[in-house]
């Protein structure tokens, strides 16, 4: 991946968790990036997710942790599924999410020989619904889910060939 000015990435560390848990600014934002978590996000919840998942990565913008993501599915020679994508409020709108998705695509290819990446996005998450098609992800399905209040929501599933 070609370097982007002021953006870099590295594996997420336990020491990063205290900062990352503040990225979701509301229960709704937390639901978008971590539907199984309870508001407010705790270090314990995020540490448990990192232990169960693979490829936990942070993006640094001018040296500050600005984004986080991992894989909740990883299938060698097939696909990886992107999860827990979170961007720090101060870093939004600065290309961090695009950079992070590209980094995760590279990791999926390099570490799992993935031939496609899958992402899911709730219908109320306008930022995500606008981001993924811009990055050449195509919608492949819609499934019904329930939000924390028990209301019906649509989870839009996207896929991209790597």
mmCIF file of C-alpha atoms in Angstrom, residues 3-162:
data_model
loop_
_atom_site.group_PDB
_atom_site.id
_atom_site.type_symbol
_atom_site.label_atom_id
_atom_site.label_comp_id
_atom_site.label_asym_id
_atom_site.label_seq_id
_atom_site.Cartn_x
_atom_site.Cartn_y
_atom_site.Cartn_z
ATOM 1 C CA UNK A 3 2.011 5.671 2.061
ATOM 2 C CA UNK A 4 -0.544 8.350 2.754
ATOM 3 C CA UNK A 5 0.728 11.613 4.237
ATOM 4 C CA UNK A 6 0.266 11.691 8.014
ATOM 5 C CA UNK A 7 -1.363 8.216 8.081
ATOM 6 C CA UNK A 8 0.294 5.005 9.219
ATOM 7 C CA UNK A 9 -0.859 1.762 10.796
ATOM 8 C CA UNK A 10 0.282 -0.964 13.150
ATOM 9 C CA UNK A 11 -1.171 -3.870 15.121
ATOM 10 C CA UNK A 12 -3.394 -2.741 17.986
ATOM 11 C CA UNK A 13 -1.893 -3.076 21.456
ATOM 12 C CA UNK A 14 -3.519 -3.560 24.863
ATOM 13 C CA UNK A 15 -2.236 -0.085 25.752
ATOM 14 C CA UNK A 16 -4.386 1.376 22.918
ATOM 15 C CA UNK A 17 -7.705 0.150 24.295
ATOM 16 C CA UNK A 18 -8.309 2.992 26.755
ATOM 17 C CA UNK A 19 -8.248 5.450 23.863
ATOM 18 C CA UNK A 20 -10.204 3.321 21.376
ATOM 19 C CA UNK A 21 -13.155 2.767 23.736
ATOM 20 C CA UNK A 22 -13.903 6.497 23.515
ATOM 21 C CA UNK A 23 -14.364 6.510 19.735
ATOM 22 C CA UNK A 24 -18.076 5.601 19.807
ATOM 23 C CA UNK A 25 -19.856 8.755 20.963
ATOM 24 C CA UNK A 26 -23.277 7.226 21.624
ATOM 25 C CA UNK A 27 -25.008 3.905 22.121
ATOM 26 C CA UNK A 28 -26.138 4.124 18.479
ATOM 27 C CA UNK A 29 -22.573 4.591 17.196
ATOM 28 C CA UNK A 30 -21.404 1.678 19.344
ATOM 29 C CA UNK A 31 -24.184 -0.488 17.900
ATOM 30 C CA UNK A 32 -22.980 0.340 14.380
ATOM 31 C CA UNK A 33 -19.395 -0.805 15.021
ATOM 32 C CA UNK A 34 -19.858 -3.404 17.775
ATOM 33 C CA UNK A 35 -23.500 -4.599 17.957
ATOM 34 C CA UNK A 36 -22.880 -7.126 20.745
ATOM 35 C CA UNK A 37 -21.241 -4.591 23.078
ATOM 36 C CA UNK A 38 -22.994 -2.849 25.931
ATOM 37 C CA UNK A 39 -22.901 0.947 26.181
ATOM 38 C CA UNK A 40 -20.595 2.413 27.255
ATOM 39 C CA UNK A 41 -17.832 0.351 25.669
ATOM 40 C CA UNK A 42 -15.334 -0.927 28.234
ATOM 41 C CA UNK A 43 -11.730 -2.015 27.931
ATOM 42 C CA UNK A 44 -12.845 -5.506 28.962
ATOM 43 C CA UNK A 45 -15.413 -5.766 26.164
ATOM 44 C CA UNK A 46 -12.931 -4.588 23.535
ATOM 45 C CA UNK A 47 -10.134 -6.801 24.882
ATOM 46 C CA UNK A 48 -12.458 -9.829 24.715
ATOM 47 C CA UNK A 49 -13.366 -8.996 21.105
ATOM 48 C CA UNK A 50 -9.701 -8.620 20.185
ATOM 49 C CA UNK A 51 -8.945 -12.023 21.742
ATOM 50 C CA UNK A 52 -11.678 -13.700 19.655
ATOM 51 C CA UNK A 53 -10.910 -11.861 16.424
ATOM 52 C CA UNK A 54 -7.901 -11.469 14.159
ATOM 53 C CA UNK A 55 -5.941 -8.620 12.615
ATOM 54 C CA UNK A 56 -6.767 -5.902 15.148
ATOM 55 C CA UNK A 57 -5.170 -2.813 13.639
ATOM 56 C CA UNK A 58 -4.940 0.867 14.488
ATOM 57 C CA UNK A 59 -4.427 3.788 12.143
ATOM 58 C CA UNK A 60 -2.357 6.710 13.335
ATOM 59 C CA UNK A 61 -3.048 10.202 12.031
ATOM 60 C CA UNK A 62 -0.104 12.459 12.779
ATOM 61 C CA UNK A 63 0.941 9.969 15.461
ATOM 62 C CA UNK A 64 -2.432 9.811 17.264
ATOM 63 C CA UNK A 65 -4.662 6.733 17.265
ATOM 64 C CA UNK A 66 -7.404 7.651 14.828
ATOM 65 C CA UNK A 67 -8.988 4.356 13.761
ATOM 66 C CA UNK A 68 -9.406 0.701 14.694
ATOM 67 C CA UNK A 69 -10.691 -2.427 12.944
ATOM 68 C CA UNK A 70 -10.337 -6.212 12.889
ATOM 69 C CA UNK A 71 -11.704 -9.355 11.233
ATOM 70 C CA UNK A 72 -14.598 -11.259 12.789
ATOM 71 C CA UNK A 73 -14.340 -13.947 10.101
ATOM 72 C CA UNK A 74 -11.216 -15.182 8.357
ATOM 73 C CA UNK A 75 -11.341 -18.061 5.910
ATOM 74 C CA UNK A 76 -8.128 -19.004 4.138
ATOM 75 C CA UNK A 77 -8.297 -18.787 0.355
ATOM 76 C CA UNK A 78 -11.833 -17.380 0.553
ATOM 77 C CA UNK A 79 -12.859 -14.243 2.472
ATOM 78 C CA UNK A 80 -12.405 -12.099 5.539
ATOM 79 C CA UNK A 81 -15.166 -10.065 7.177
ATOM 80 C CA UNK A 82 -14.313 -6.617 8.501
ATOM 81 C CA UNK A 83 -15.546 -5.724 11.960
ATOM 82 C CA UNK A 84 -15.313 -3.204 14.782
ATOM 83 C CA UNK A 85 -14.435 -0.363 12.373
ATOM 84 C CA UNK A 86 -14.216 2.743 14.575
ATOM 85 C CA UNK A 87 -12.880 6.197 13.781
ATOM 86 C CA UNK A 88 -11.986 8.764 16.442
ATOM 87 C CA UNK A 89 -14.439 11.690 16.367
ATOM 88 C CA UNK A 90 -11.648 14.235 15.850
ATOM 89 C CA UNK A 91 -10.326 12.276 12.844
ATOM 90 C CA UNK A 92 -13.558 11.772 10.908
ATOM 91 C CA UNK A 93 -13.731 13.145 7.376
ATOM 92 C CA UNK A 94 -9.943 12.985 6.937
ATOM 93 C CA UNK A 95 -9.620 9.745 4.955
ATOM 94 C CA UNK A 96 -8.883 7.522 7.959
ATOM 95 C CA UNK A 97 -11.684 5.029 7.238
ATOM 96 C CA UNK A 98 -10.695 4.695 3.575
ATOM 97 C CA UNK A 99 -7.065 4.136 4.562
ATOM 98 C CA UNK A 100 -8.028 1.620 7.255
ATOM 99 C CA UNK A 101 -10.270 -0.399 4.931
ATOM 100 C CA UNK A 102 -7.433 -0.528 2.371
ATOM 101 C CA UNK A 103 -5.006 -1.696 5.083
ATOM 102 C CA UNK A 104 -7.434 -4.415 6.154
ATOM 103 C CA UNK A 105 -7.885 -5.531 2.540
ATOM 104 C CA UNK A 106 -4.100 -5.847 2.266
ATOM 105 C CA UNK A 107 -3.943 -7.853 5.518
ATOM 106 C CA UNK A 108 -6.742 -10.146 4.311
ATOM 107 C CA UNK A 109 -4.804 -10.892 1.123
ATOM 108 C CA UNK A 110 -1.410 -11.261 2.813
ATOM 109 C CA UNK A 111 -2.381 -13.184 5.966
ATOM 110 C CA UNK A 112 -5.351 -15.259 4.749
ATOM 111 C CA UNK A 113 -4.955 -15.277 0.952
ATOM 112 C CA UNK A 114 -8.493 -13.892 0.880
ATOM 113 C CA UNK A 115 -10.030 -13.336 -2.524
ATOM 114 C CA UNK A 116 -12.804 -11.112 -1.215
ATOM 115 C CA UNK A 117 -13.684 -8.924 1.731
ATOM 116 C CA UNK A 118 -17.115 -8.688 3.273
ATOM 117 C CA UNK A 119 -18.506 -5.822 5.356
ATOM 118 C CA UNK A 120 -21.897 -5.209 6.914
ATOM 119 C CA UNK A 121 -23.506 -1.880 7.672
ATOM 120 C CA UNK A 122 -26.717 -1.000 9.501
ATOM 121 C CA UNK A 123 -29.298 1.016 7.584
ATOM 122 C CA UNK A 124 -29.036 4.041 9.911
ATOM 123 C CA UNK A 125 -25.238 4.271 9.470
ATOM 124 C CA UNK A 126 -25.165 6.804 6.637
ATOM 125 C CA UNK A 127 -21.385 7.267 6.801
ATOM 126 C CA UNK A 128 -20.802 3.549 6.253
ATOM 127 C CA UNK A 129 -23.473 3.211 3.583
ATOM 128 C CA UNK A 130 -21.781 6.014 1.648
ATOM 129 C CA UNK A 131 -18.229 4.784 2.274
ATOM 130 C CA UNK A 132 -18.363 1.172 1.136
ATOM 131 C CA UNK A 133 -19.737 1.671 -2.402
ATOM 132 C CA UNK A 134 -17.156 4.455 -2.869
ATOM 133 C CA UNK A 135 -14.497 1.791 -2.147
ATOM 134 C CA UNK A 136 -16.009 -0.577 -4.752
ATOM 135 C CA UNK A 137 -18.001 -2.740 -2.342
ATOM 136 C CA UNK A 138 -21.232 -4.052 -3.827
ATOM 137 C CA UNK A 139 -24.379 -4.835 -1.839
ATOM 138 C CA UNK A 140 -25.044 -8.568 -1.761
ATOM 139 C CA UNK A 141 -27.873 -8.851 0.749
ATOM 140 C CA UNK A 142 -29.995 -7.362 3.488
ATOM 141 C CA UNK A 143 -30.796 -9.208 6.699
ATOM 142 C CA UNK A 144 -33.098 -8.265 9.536
ATOM 143 C CA UNK A 145 -31.571 -7.589 12.939
ATOM 144 C CA UNK A 146 -32.802 -6.005 16.167
ATOM 145 C CA UNK A 147 -31.267 -2.921 17.742
ATOM 146 C CA UNK A 148 -30.749 -2.683 21.533
ATOM 147 C CA UNK A 149 -34.320 -1.375 21.924
ATOM 148 C CA UNK A 150 -35.693 -4.377 20.042
ATOM 149 C CA UNK A 151 -36.588 -2.392 16.921
ATOM 150 C CA UNK A 152 -36.214 -3.991 13.485
ATOM 151 C CA UNK A 153 -33.189 -2.729 11.546
ATOM 152 C CA UNK A 154 -31.656 -3.715 8.224
ATOM 153 C CA UNK A 155 -28.074 -4.950 8.042
ATOM 154 C CA UNK A 156 -26.790 -4.314 4.517
ATOM 155 C CA UNK A 157 -24.105 -6.802 3.486
ATOM 156 C CA UNK A 158 -21.398 -5.799 1.018
ATOM 157 C CA UNK A 159 -18.631 -7.705 -0.741
ATOM 158 C CA UNK A 160 -15.564 -6.761 -2.779
ATOM 159 C CA UNK A 161 -13.255 -8.933 -4.826
ATOM 160 C CA UNK A 162 -9.665 -8.588 -3.704
#
